PDB file of C-alpha atoms in Angstrom:
ATOM      1  CA  MET Y   1      94.413 102.351 150.599  1.00  0.00           C
ATOM      2  CA  GLN Y   2      96.865 105.236 150.807  1.00  0.00           C
ATOM      3  CA  THR Y   3      97.589 107.453 153.763  1.00  0.00           C
ATOM      4  CA  ASP Y   4      96.823 111.166 153.390  1.00  0.00           C
ATOM      5  CA  GLU Y   5     100.547 111.847 153.448  1.00  0.00           C
ATOM      6  CA  GLN Y   6     101.241 109.398 150.618  1.00  0.00           C
ATOM      7  CA  GLU Y   7      98.366 110.857 148.678  1.00  0.00           C
ATOM      8  CA  PHE Y   8      99.685 114.368 149.121  1.00  0.00           C
ATOM      9  CA  ARG Y   9     103.192 113.419 148.038  1.00  0.00           C
ATOM     10  CA  MET Y  10     101.945 111.604 144.925  1.00  0.00           C
ATOM     11  CA  LYS Y  11      99.491 114.276 143.831  1.00  0.00           C
ATOM     12  CA  LEU Y  12     101.714 116.147 141.395  1.00  0.00           C
ATOM     13  CA  HIS Y  13     103.150 113.004 139.847  1.00  0.00           C
ATOM     14  CA  ARG Y  14      99.937 111.063 139.347  1.00  0.00           C
ATOM     15  CA  PRO Y  15      99.082 112.123 135.797  1.00  0.00           C
ATOM     16  CA  MET Y  16     102.451 110.942 134.485  1.00  0.00           C
ATOM     17  CA  MET Y  17     102.299 107.732 136.551  1.00  0.00           C
ATOM     18  CA  SER Y  18      98.842 107.018 135.184  1.00  0.00           C
ATOM     19  CA  ALA Y  19     100.079 107.557 131.660  1.00  0.00           C
ATOM     20  CA  ILE Y  20     102.877 105.062 132.179  1.00  0.00           C
ATOM     21  CA  ALA Y  21     100.439 102.594 133.737  1.00  0.00           C
ATOM     22  CA  LEU Y  22      98.324 102.843 130.589  1.00  0.00           C
ATOM     23  CA  GLY Y  23     101.267 101.797 128.499  1.00  0.00           C
ATOM     24  CA  ILE Y  24     100.750 104.545 125.961  1.00  0.00           C
ATOM     25  CA  SER Y  25     103.397 104.987 123.300  1.00  0.00           C
ATOM     26  CA  ALA Y  26     106.673 106.823 123.676  1.00  0.00           C
ATOM     27  CA  ALA Y  27     105.496 109.374 121.123  1.00  0.00           C
ATOM     28  CA  VAL Y  28     102.452 110.253 123.221  1.00  0.00           C
ATOM     29  CA  LEU Y  29     104.591 110.527 126.351  1.00  0.00           C
ATOM     30  CA  LEU Y  30     106.894 112.956 124.568  1.00  0.00           C
ATOM     31  CA  LEU Y  31     103.863 114.970 123.517  1.00  0.00           C
ATOM     32  CA  ALA Y  32     102.567 115.053 127.116  1.00  0.00           C
ATOM     33  CA  ALA Y  33     105.968 116.169 128.390  1.00  0.00           C
ATOM     34  CA  ALA Y  34     105.988 118.914 125.766  1.00  0.00           C
ATOM     35  CA  ALA Y  35     102.492 119.997 126.792  1.00  0.00           C
ATOM     36  CA  VAL Y  36     103.538 120.780 130.343  1.00  0.00           C
ATOM     37  CA  ASP Y  37     106.804 122.403 129.335  1.00  0.00           C
ATOM     38  CA  ALA Y  38     106.545 126.105 130.086  1.00  0.00           C
ATOM     39  CA  ALA Y  39     109.216 127.007 127.509  1.00  0.00           C
ATOM     40  CA  SER Y  40     108.035 128.771 124.370  1.00  0.00           C
ATOM     41  CA  ASP Y  41     108.754 126.106 121.773  1.00  0.00           C
ATOM     42  CA  SER Y  42     107.320 125.762 118.288  1.00  0.00           C
ATOM     43  CA  ALA Y  43     107.407 121.939 118.690  1.00  0.00           C
ATOM     44  CA  ARG Y  44     104.933 121.733 121.588  1.00  0.00           C
ATOM     45  CA  PRO Y  45     101.233 121.080 120.955  1.00  0.00           C
ATOM     46  CA  MET Y  46      99.046 124.075 120.272  1.00  0.00           C
ATOM     47  CA  VAL Y  47      95.541 123.827 121.744  1.00  0.00           C
ATOM     48  CA  ARG Y  48      92.961 126.476 121.069  1.00  0.00           C
ATOM     49  CA  ILE Y  49      89.283 127.202 121.522  1.00  0.00           C
ATOM     50  CA  ALA Y  50      87.462 129.045 118.734  1.00  0.00           C
ATOM     51  CA  GLU Y  51      84.164 130.768 119.577  1.00  0.00           C
ATOM     52  CA  LEU Y  52      82.031 131.661 116.571  1.00  0.00           C
ATOM     53  CA  GLU Y  53      78.674 133.277 116.025  1.00  0.00           C
ATOM     54  CA  ILE Y  54      77.028 132.230 112.752  1.00  0.00           C
ATOM     55  CA  ASP Y  55      74.290 133.913 110.720  1.00  0.00           C
ATOM     56  CA  PRO Y  56      71.223 131.843 111.812  1.00  0.00           C
ATOM     57  CA  GLU Y  57      69.903 131.690 108.245  1.00  0.00           C
ATOM     58  CA  GLN Y  58      73.106 130.034 107.036  1.00  0.00           C
ATOM     59  CA  LEU Y  59      73.668 127.775 110.045  1.00  0.00           C
ATOM     60  CA  ASP Y  60      72.957 124.412 108.388  1.00  0.00           C
ATOM     61  CA  ALA Y  61      75.185 125.234 105.415  1.00  0.00           C
ATOM     62  CA  TYR Y  62      77.930 126.453 107.768  1.00  0.00           C
ATOM     63  CA  LYS Y  63      77.851 123.276 109.857  1.00  0.00           C
ATOM     64  CA  ALA Y  64      78.084 121.055 106.752  1.00  0.00           C
ATOM     65  CA  ILE Y  65      81.118 122.985 105.442  1.00  0.00           C
ATOM     66  CA  LEU Y  66      82.749 122.976 108.886  1.00  0.00           C
ATOM     67  CA  ALA Y  67      82.250 119.208 109.331  1.00  0.00           C
ATOM     68  CA  GLU Y  68      83.776 118.534 105.911  1.00  0.00           C
ATOM     69  CA  GLU Y  69      86.787 120.700 106.758  1.00  0.00           C
ATOM     70  CA  GLN Y  70      87.287 119.014 110.152  1.00  0.00           C
ATOM     71  CA  GLU Y  71      87.187 115.530 108.669  1.00  0.00           C
ATOM     72  CA  ALA Y  72      89.633 116.393 105.858  1.00  0.00           C
ATOM     73  CA  SER Y  73      92.054 118.200 108.203  1.00  0.00           C
ATOM     74  CA  VAL Y  74      92.315 115.381 110.763  1.00  0.00           C
ATOM     75  CA  ARG Y  75      92.478 112.690 108.054  1.00  0.00           C
ATOM     76  CA  LEU Y  76      94.957 114.374 105.696  1.00  0.00           C
ATOM     77  CA  GLU Y  77      97.209 116.547 107.875  1.00  0.00           C
ATOM     78  CA  PRO Y  78      99.729 114.737 110.094  1.00  0.00           C
ATOM     79  CA  GLY Y  79      99.861 117.692 112.508  1.00  0.00           C
ATOM     80  CA  VAL Y  80      96.115 118.155 113.058  1.00  0.00           C
ATOM     81  CA  LEU Y  81      95.458 115.874 116.033  1.00  0.00           C
ATOM     82  CA  MET Y  82      91.850 116.775 116.954  1.00  0.00           C
ATOM     83  CA  LEU Y  83      89.098 119.105 115.791  1.00  0.00           C
ATOM     84  CA  HIS Y  84      85.901 118.962 117.859  1.00  0.00           C
ATOM     85  CA  SER Y  85      82.932 121.209 117.120  1.00  0.00           C
ATOM     86  CA  VAL Y  86      79.729 121.757 119.111  1.00  0.00           C
ATOM     87  CA  ALA Y  87      76.802 124.174 119.081  1.00  0.00           C
ATOM     88  CA  ILE Y  88      75.629 125.750 122.358  1.00  0.00           C
ATOM     89  CA  ALA Y  89      72.305 123.992 123.066  1.00  0.00           C
ATOM     90  CA  ASP Y  90      70.228 127.035 124.017  1.00  0.00           C
ATOM     91  CA  ASN Y  91      72.000 129.346 121.541  1.00  0.00           C
ATOM     92  CA  PRO Y  92      72.672 127.091 118.543  1.00  0.00           C
ATOM     93  CA  ASN Y  93      74.187 129.722 116.246  1.00  0.00           C
ATOM     94  CA  HIS Y  94      77.035 129.953 118.762  1.00  0.00           C
ATOM     95  CA  ILE Y  95      79.659 127.359 117.821  1.00  0.00           C
ATOM     96  CA  ARG Y  96      82.708 126.305 119.784  1.00  0.00           C
ATOM     97  CA  LEU Y  97      85.697 124.365 118.505  1.00  0.00           C
ATOM     98  CA  LEU Y  98      88.492 122.643 120.388  1.00  0.00           C
ATOM     99  CA  GLU Y  99      91.506 122.524 118.066  1.00  0.00           C
ATOM    100  CA  VAL Y 100      94.630 120.453 118.817  1.00  0.00           C
ATOM    101  CA  TYR Y 101      97.709 120.788 116.594  1.00  0.00           C
ATOM    102  CA  ALA Y 102     101.006 118.915 117.101  1.00  0.00           C
ATOM    103  CA  SER Y 103     102.907 122.218 116.999  1.00  0.00           C
ATOM    104  CA  ARG Y 104     102.609 125.826 115.914  1.00  0.00           C
ATOM    105  CA  ASP Y 105     104.267 124.804 112.636  1.00  0.00           C
ATOM    106  CA  ALA Y 106     101.485 122.232 112.109  1.00  0.00           C
ATOM    107  CA  TYR Y 107      98.944 125.005 112.638  1.00  0.00           C
ATOM    108  CA  GLU Y 108     100.709 127.271 110.152  1.00  0.00           C
ATOM    109  CA  ALA Y 109     100.683 124.413 107.600  1.00  0.00           C
ATOM    110  CA  HIS Y 110      96.949 123.883 108.277  1.00  0.00           C
ATOM    111  CA  LEU Y 111      96.249 127.510 107.324  1.00  0.00           C
ATOM    112  CA  LYS Y 112      97.709 126.757 103.869  1.00  0.00           C
ATOM    113  CA  ALA Y 113      95.854 123.454 103.305  1.00  0.00           C
ATOM    114  CA  PRO Y 114      93.371 123.558 100.381  1.00  0.00           C
ATOM    115  CA  HIS Y 115      90.454 122.250 102.508  1.00  0.00           C
ATOM    116  CA  PHE Y 116      91.056 124.987 105.106  1.00  0.00           C
ATOM    117  CA  ILE Y 117      91.268 127.736 102.469  1.00  0.00           C
ATOM    118  CA  LYS Y 118      88.041 126.401 100.901  1.00  0.00           C
ATOM    119  CA  TYR Y 119      86.317 126.453 104.333  1.00  0.00           C
ATOM    120  CA  LYS Y 120      87.586 129.959 105.112  1.00  0.00           C
ATOM    121  CA  THR Y 121      86.481 131.496 101.813  1.00  0.00           C
ATOM    122  CA  SER Y 122      83.124 129.689 101.572  1.00  0.00           C
ATOM    123  CA  THR Y 123      82.079 130.561 105.154  1.00  0.00           C
ATOM    124  CA  GLU Y 124      83.417 134.138 105.201  1.00  0.00           C
ATOM    125  CA  LYS Y 125      79.941 135.700 104.915  1.00  0.00           C
ATOM    126  CA  MET Y 126      78.339 133.207 107.341  1.00  0.00           C
ATOM    127  CA  VAL Y 127      80.558 134.043 110.331  1.00  0.00           C
ATOM    128  CA  LYS Y 128      79.305 137.075 112.281  1.00  0.00           C
ATOM    129  CA  SER Y 129      82.081 136.943 114.870  1.00  0.00           C
ATOM    130  CA  LEU Y 130      85.143 134.852 115.650  1.00  0.00           C
ATOM    131  CA  ARG Y 131      87.124 134.802 118.874  1.00  0.00           C
ATOM    132  CA  LEU Y 132      90.285 132.687 119.146  1.00  0.00           C
ATOM    133  CA  VAL Y 133      91.238 131.701 122.712  1.00  0.00           C
ATOM    134  CA  GLU Y 134      94.769 130.378 123.232  1.00  0.00           C
ATOM    135  CA  THR Y 135      94.997 127.682 125.900  1.00  0.00           C
ATOM    136  CA  THR Y 136      97.491 125.543 127.772  1.00  0.00           C
ATOM    137  CA  PRO Y 137      96.437 121.896 127.727  1.00  0.00           C
ATOM    138  CA  ILE Y 138      96.059 120.157 131.088  1.00  0.00           C
ATOM    139  CA  LEU Y 139      95.112 116.656 129.881  1.00  0.00           C
ATOM    140  CA  LEU Y 140      93.366 115.407 126.744  1.00  0.00           C
ATOM    141  CA  CYS Y 141      91.878 111.906 127.198  1.00  0.00           C
ATOM    142  CA  ALA Y 142      89.884 109.873 124.681  1.00  0.00           C
ATOM    143  CA  LYS Y 143      88.575 106.334 124.540  1.00  0.00           C
ATOM    144  CA  GLY Y 144      90.336 104.113 121.983  1.00  0.00           C
ATOM    145  CA  ARG Y 145      88.457 102.387 119.188  1.00  0.00           C
ATOM    146  CA  ALA Y 146      86.748  99.086 120.064  1.00  0.00           C
ATOM    147  CA  GLY Y 147      88.978  96.963 122.259  1.00  0.00           C
ATOM    148  CA  GLU Y 148      91.772  99.513 122.547  1.00  0.00           C
ATOM    149  CA  PRO Y 149      92.823 101.353 125.697  1.00  0.00           C
ATOM    150  CA  ALA Y 150      92.132 104.988 126.424  1.00  0.00           C
ATOM    151  CA  THR Y 151      94.827 107.471 125.466  1.00  0.00           C
ATOM    152  CA  CYS Y 152      95.763 110.624 127.350  1.00  0.00           C
ATOM    153  CA  MET Y 153      98.209 113.281 126.235  1.00  0.00           C
TER     154      MET Y 153
ATOM    155  CA  MET V   1      86.463 118.622  89.667  1.00  0.00           C
ATOM    156  CA  GLN V   2      82.807 119.141  90.626  1.00  0.00           C
ATOM    157  CA  THR V   3      80.421 121.695  89.217  1.00  0.00           C
ATOM    158  CA  ASP V   4      79.017 124.281  91.609  1.00  0.00           C
ATOM    159  CA  GLU V   5      75.619 122.632  91.309  1.00  0.00           C
ATOM    160  CA  GLN V   6      76.979 119.201  92.285  1.00  0.00           C
ATOM    161  CA  GLU V   7      78.866 120.780  95.134  1.00  0.00           C
ATOM    162  CA  PHE V   8      75.734 122.514  96.388  1.00  0.00           C
ATOM    163  CA  ARG V   9      73.639 119.353  96.233  1.00  0.00           C
ATOM    164  CA  MET V  10      76.269 117.308  98.054  1.00  0.00           C
ATOM    165  CA  LYS V  11      76.940 119.860 100.780  1.00  0.00           C
ATOM    166  CA  LEU V  12      74.519 118.584 103.398  1.00  0.00           C
ATOM    167  CA  HIS V  13      75.396 114.941 102.809  1.00  0.00           C
ATOM    168  CA  ARG V  14      79.157 115.281 102.847  1.00  0.00           C
ATOM    169  CA  PRO V  15      79.857 114.608 106.542  1.00  0.00           C
ATOM    170  CA  MET V  16      78.048 111.266 106.403  1.00  0.00           C
ATOM    171  CA  MET V  17      79.650 110.383 103.060  1.00  0.00           C
ATOM    172  CA  SER V  18      83.056 111.186 104.453  1.00  0.00           C
ATOM    173  CA  ALA V  19      82.365 108.988 107.460  1.00  0.00           C
ATOM    174  CA  ILE V  20      81.439 106.078 105.207  1.00  0.00           C
ATOM    175  CA  ALA V  21      84.517 106.696 103.067  1.00  0.00           C
ATOM    176  CA  LEU V  22      86.639 106.471 106.192  1.00  0.00           C
ATOM    177  CA  GLY V  23      85.221 103.048 106.892  1.00  0.00           C
ATOM    178  CA  ILE V  24      84.564 103.782 110.537  1.00  0.00           C
ATOM    179  CA  SER V  25      82.683 101.173 112.518  1.00  0.00           C
ATOM    180  CA  ALA V  26      78.929 100.650 112.526  1.00  0.00           C
ATOM    181  CA  ALA V  27      78.848 101.602 116.193  1.00  0.00           C
ATOM    182  CA  VAL V  28      80.376 104.999 115.494  1.00  0.00           C
ATOM    183  CA  LEU V  29      77.949 105.582 112.610  1.00  0.00           C
ATOM    184  CA  LEU V  30      75.021 104.853 114.942  1.00  0.00           C
ATOM    185  CA  LEU V  31      76.480 107.297 117.438  1.00  0.00           C
ATOM    186  CA  ALA V  32      76.789 109.983 114.734  1.00  0.00           C
ATOM    187  CA  ALA V  33      73.203 109.385 113.638  1.00  0.00           C
ATOM    188  CA  ALA V  34      72.080 109.692 117.252  1.00  0.00           C
ATOM    189  CA  ALA V  35      74.052 112.929 117.629  1.00  0.00           C
ATOM    190  CA  VAL V  36      72.072 114.711 114.916  1.00  0.00           C
ATOM    191  CA  ASP V  37      68.711 113.241 115.981  1.00  0.00           C
ATOM    192  CA  ALA V  38      66.673 116.090 117.440  1.00  0.00           C
ATOM    193  CA  ALA V  39      64.555 113.738 119.575  1.00  0.00           C
ATOM    194  CA  SER V  40      65.148 113.789 123.312  1.00  0.00           C
ATOM    195  CA  ASP V  41      66.671 110.357 123.847  1.00  0.00           C
ATOM    196  CA  SER V  42      68.670 109.146 126.801  1.00  0.00           C
ATOM    197  CA  ALA V  43      70.747 106.946 124.427  1.00  0.00           C
ATOM    198  CA  ARG V  44      72.246 109.772 122.368  1.00  0.00           C
ATOM    199  CA  PRO V  45      75.682 111.193 123.211  1.00  0.00           C
ATOM    200  CA  MET V  46      75.851 113.970 125.739  1.00  0.00           C
ATOM    201  CA  VAL V  47      78.473 116.634 125.041  1.00  0.00           C
ATOM    202  CA  ARG V  48      79.117 119.442 127.452  1.00  0.00           C
ATOM    203  CA  ILE V  49      81.510 122.288 128.158  1.00  0.00           C
ATOM    204  CA  ALA V  50      82.379 123.050 131.769  1.00  0.00           C
ATOM    205  CA  GLU V  51      83.827 126.488 132.577  1.00  0.00           C
ATOM    206  CA  LEU V  52      85.539 126.716 135.944  1.00  0.00           C
ATOM    207  CA  GLU V  53      87.363 129.396 137.885  1.00  0.00           C
ATOM    208  CA  ILE V  54      89.888 128.012 140.355  1.00  0.00           C
ATOM    209  CA  ASP V  55      91.443 129.593 143.419  1.00  0.00           C
ATOM    210  CA  PRO V  56      94.866 130.666 142.019  1.00  0.00           C
ATOM    211  CA  GLU V  57      96.657 129.500 145.172  1.00  0.00           C
ATOM    212  CA  GLN V  58      95.310 125.970 144.705  1.00  0.00           C
ATOM    213  CA  LEU V  59      95.634 125.798 140.928  1.00  0.00           C
ATOM    214  CA  ASP V  60      98.469 123.247 140.680  1.00  0.00           C
ATOM    215  CA  ALA V  61      96.774 120.925 143.182  1.00  0.00           C
ATOM    216  CA  TYR V  62      93.465 121.297 141.345  1.00  0.00           C
ATOM    217  CA  LYS V  63      94.997 120.437 137.958  1.00  0.00           C
ATOM    218  CA  ALA V  64      96.690 117.325 139.345  1.00  0.00           C
ATOM    219  CA  ILE V  65      93.414 116.065 140.888  1.00  0.00           C
ATOM    220  CA  LEU V  66      91.490 116.883 137.695  1.00  0.00           C
ATOM    221  CA  ALA V  67      93.999 115.059 135.458  1.00  0.00           C
ATOM    222  CA  GLU V  68      93.824 111.983 137.678  1.00  0.00           C
ATOM    223  CA  GLU V  69      90.014 111.999 137.526  1.00  0.00           C
ATOM    224  CA  GLN V  70      89.979 112.431 133.726  1.00  0.00           C
ATOM    225  CA  GLU V  71      92.377 109.535 133.169  1.00  0.00           C
ATOM    226  CA  ALA V  72      90.470 107.195 135.498  1.00  0.00           C
ATOM    227  CA  SER V  73      87.063 108.121 134.038  1.00  0.00           C
ATOM    228  CA  VAL V  74      88.022 107.544 130.389  1.00  0.00           C
ATOM    229  CA  ARG V  75      89.967 104.362 131.211  1.00  0.00           C
ATOM    230  CA  LEU V  76      87.467 102.747 133.592  1.00  0.00           C
ATOM    231  CA  GLU V  77      84.007 103.924 132.492  1.00  0.00           C
ATOM    232  CA  PRO V  78      82.662 102.467 129.226  1.00  0.00           C
ATOM    233  CA  GLY V  79      80.375 105.483 128.733  1.00  0.00           C
ATOM    234  CA  VAL V  80      82.957 108.243 129.219  1.00  0.00           C
ATOM    235  CA  LEU V  81      84.272 108.756 125.666  1.00  0.00           C
ATOM    236  CA  MET V  82      86.418 111.901 126.051  1.00  0.00           C
ATOM    237  CA  LEU V  83      87.452 114.359 128.750  1.00  0.00           C
ATOM    238  CA  HIS V  84      89.666 117.215 127.550  1.00  0.00           C
ATOM    239  CA  SER V  85      90.831 119.971 129.889  1.00  0.00           C
ATOM    240  CA  VAL V  86      92.668 123.209 129.111  1.00  0.00           C
ATOM    241  CA  ALA V  87      93.581 126.406 130.947  1.00  0.00           C
ATOM    242  CA  ILE V  88      92.971 129.771 129.253  1.00  0.00           C
ATOM    243  CA  ALA V  89      96.480 131.012 128.362  1.00  0.00           C
ATOM    244  CA  ASP V  90      96.142 134.610 129.552  1.00  0.00           C
ATOM    245  CA  ASN V  91      93.887 133.725 132.486  1.00  0.00           C
ATOM    246  CA  PRO V  92      95.249 130.374 133.676  1.00  0.00           C
ATOM    247  CA  ASN V  93      92.946 129.925 136.680  1.00  0.00           C
ATOM    248  CA  HIS V  94      90.083 129.716 134.174  1.00  0.00           C
ATOM    249  CA  ILE V  95      89.702 126.077 133.107  1.00  0.00           C
ATOM    250  CA  ARG V  96      87.551 124.657 130.356  1.00  0.00           C
ATOM    251  CA  LEU V  97      86.548 121.031 129.860  1.00  0.00           C
ATOM    252  CA  LEU V  98      85.002 119.315 126.874  1.00  0.00           C
ATOM    253  CA  GLU V  99      83.123 116.263 128.176  1.00  0.00           C
ATOM    254  CA  VAL V 100      81.722 113.537 125.893  1.00  0.00           C
ATOM    255  CA  TYR V 101      79.511 110.795 127.339  1.00  0.00           C
ATOM    256  CA  ALA V 102      77.898 107.970 125.314  1.00  0.00           C
ATOM    257  CA  SER V 103      74.487 108.876 126.785  1.00  0.00           C
ATOM    258  CA  ARG V 104      72.818 110.729 129.622  1.00  0.00           C
ATOM    259  CA  ASP V 105      72.733 107.410 131.505  1.00  0.00           C
ATOM    260  CA  ALA V 106      76.518 107.152 131.116  1.00  0.00           C
ATOM    261  CA  TYR V 107      76.807 110.645 132.603  1.00  0.00           C
ATOM    262  CA  GLU V 108      74.562 109.721 135.533  1.00  0.00           C
ATOM    263  CA  ALA V 109      76.732 106.636 136.160  1.00  0.00           C
ATOM    264  CA  HIS V 110      79.856 108.843 136.018  1.00  0.00           C
ATOM    265  CA  LEU V 111      78.487 111.008 138.844  1.00  0.00           C
ATOM    266  CA  LYS V 112      78.426 107.895 141.062  1.00  0.00           C
ATOM    267  CA  ALA V 113      81.923 106.618 140.145  1.00  0.00           C
ATOM    268  CA  PRO V 114      84.370 106.619 143.086  1.00  0.00           C
ATOM    269  CA  HIS V 115      87.032 108.614 141.186  1.00  0.00           C
ATOM    270  CA  PHE V 116      84.467 111.323 140.334  1.00  0.00           C
ATOM    271  CA  ILE V 117      83.205 111.539 143.917  1.00  0.00           C
ATOM    272  CA  LYS V 118      86.815 111.769 145.125  1.00  0.00           C
ATOM    273  CA  TYR V 119      87.498 114.592 142.618  1.00  0.00           C
ATOM    274  CA  LYS V 120      84.317 116.438 143.572  1.00  0.00           C
ATOM    275  CA  THR V 121      84.894 116.327 147.312  1.00  0.00           C
ATOM    276  CA  SER V 122      88.645 117.041 147.197  1.00  0.00           C
ATOM    277  CA  THR V 123      88.286 120.069 144.873  1.00  0.00           C
ATOM    278  CA  GLU V 124      85.139 121.538 146.448  1.00  0.00           C
ATOM    279  CA  LYS V 125      87.020 124.388 148.134  1.00  0.00           C
ATOM    280  CA  MET V 126      89.292 125.037 145.135  1.00  0.00           C
ATOM    281  CA  VAL V 127      86.497 125.815 142.669  1.00  0.00           C
ATOM    282  CA  LYS V 128      85.354 129.461 142.860  1.00  0.00           C
ATOM    283  CA  SER V 129      82.745 129.104 140.092  1.00  0.00           C
ATOM    284  CA  LEU V 130      81.396 126.410 137.786  1.00  0.00           C
ATOM    285  CA  ARG V 131      79.253 126.906 134.707  1.00  0.00           C
ATOM    286  CA  LEU V 132      77.955 123.879 132.792  1.00  0.00           C
ATOM    287  CA  VAL V 133      77.107 124.556 129.147  1.00  0.00           C
ATOM    288  CA  GLU V 134      74.985 121.943 127.350  1.00  0.00           C
ATOM    289  CA  THR V 135      75.879 121.517 123.687  1.00  0.00           C
ATOM    290  CA  THR V 136      74.808 119.690 120.548  1.00  0.00           C
ATOM    291  CA  PRO V 137      77.782 118.016 118.875  1.00  0.00           C
ATOM    292  CA  ILE V 138      78.474 118.891 115.234  1.00  0.00           C
ATOM    293  CA  LEU V 139      81.497 116.636 114.604  1.00  0.00           C
ATOM    294  CA  LEU V 140      84.185 115.256 116.892  1.00  0.00           C
ATOM    295  CA  CYS V 141      87.326 114.174 114.971  1.00  0.00           C
ATOM    296  CA  ALA V 142      90.560 112.761 116.377  1.00  0.00           C
ATOM    297  CA  LYS V 143      93.685 111.262 114.897  1.00  0.00           C
ATOM    298  CA  GLY V 144      94.082 107.521 115.499  1.00  0.00           C
ATOM    299  CA  ARG V 145      97.085 106.075 117.272  1.00  0.00           C
ATOM    300  CA  ALA V 146     100.197 105.481 115.138  1.00  0.00           C
ATOM    301  CA  GLY V 147      99.261 104.007 111.777  1.00  0.00           C
ATOM    302  CA  GLU V 148      95.502 104.097 112.342  1.00  0.00           C
ATOM    303  CA  PRO V 149      93.014 106.275 110.503  1.00  0.00           C
ATOM    304  CA  ALA V 150      91.308 109.313 111.957  1.00  0.00           C
ATOM    305  CA  THR V 151      87.885 108.782 113.547  1.00  0.00           C
ATOM    306  CA  CYS V 152      84.966 111.187 113.449  1.00  0.00           C
ATOM    307  CA  MET V 153      81.681 110.848 115.313  1.00  0.00           C
TER     308      MET V 153
END
């Protein structure tokens, strides 16, 4: 049980303390430090939200091509850390992606990857609108595979 | 090199084929199958976006409390699979979360967890607006820890 004063003093340092307590790797700690660094630096993670509206008649085809591109990007590209896609439940031709790249350079490399170029050209006429929203990550936490601890960065 | 016809026929089946090729666990495959099942089922994953506007004067305190809650939830709750938070770069008091729960039951349990209740009560006066957007997952892909393959669900 902590006093209110202790709690207040610890507030800003808790995320980093929790990360250490989890015993996550030095590489992930470096990434987390980079994420909160306000300096403009091509080596810090780049996290973005993409908001797309898809032609309803081509929605199933679009989702299949998107899923293939996500899987290939995260599997094959060292700098593509996460690609999560969802459809808005009550407006399913509205798609949102959360994209996490190790750096801006990793993102630039992704734009040149054959699977991305294939996705971009084959979905060009399916996408009615695309809005790219730059973000600053606060904390990205995911459960590990069976038996492994959670990881935050 | 595939013919266009082969490519067309394979399109809809590719995400599942890719998952099998990756050799991801049976549990994850079941989860993916549940994710695309249109039936209303409390056992399928629940994926949601939360859009929050925070009082700018309390933004740093809010982010510290949020990060602590995310880390505790993903580490301690078996049914909280991912919690990712970002701030919109050109509007940093606008926060977005991507929340992934193993099921609606897991989400209901999360609402009763002490770390969530602590977050909710301590940030009540910091949150100016909250919009919860229900989604249907398409594909969630993340890089494994060092040396491990990527996982999609």
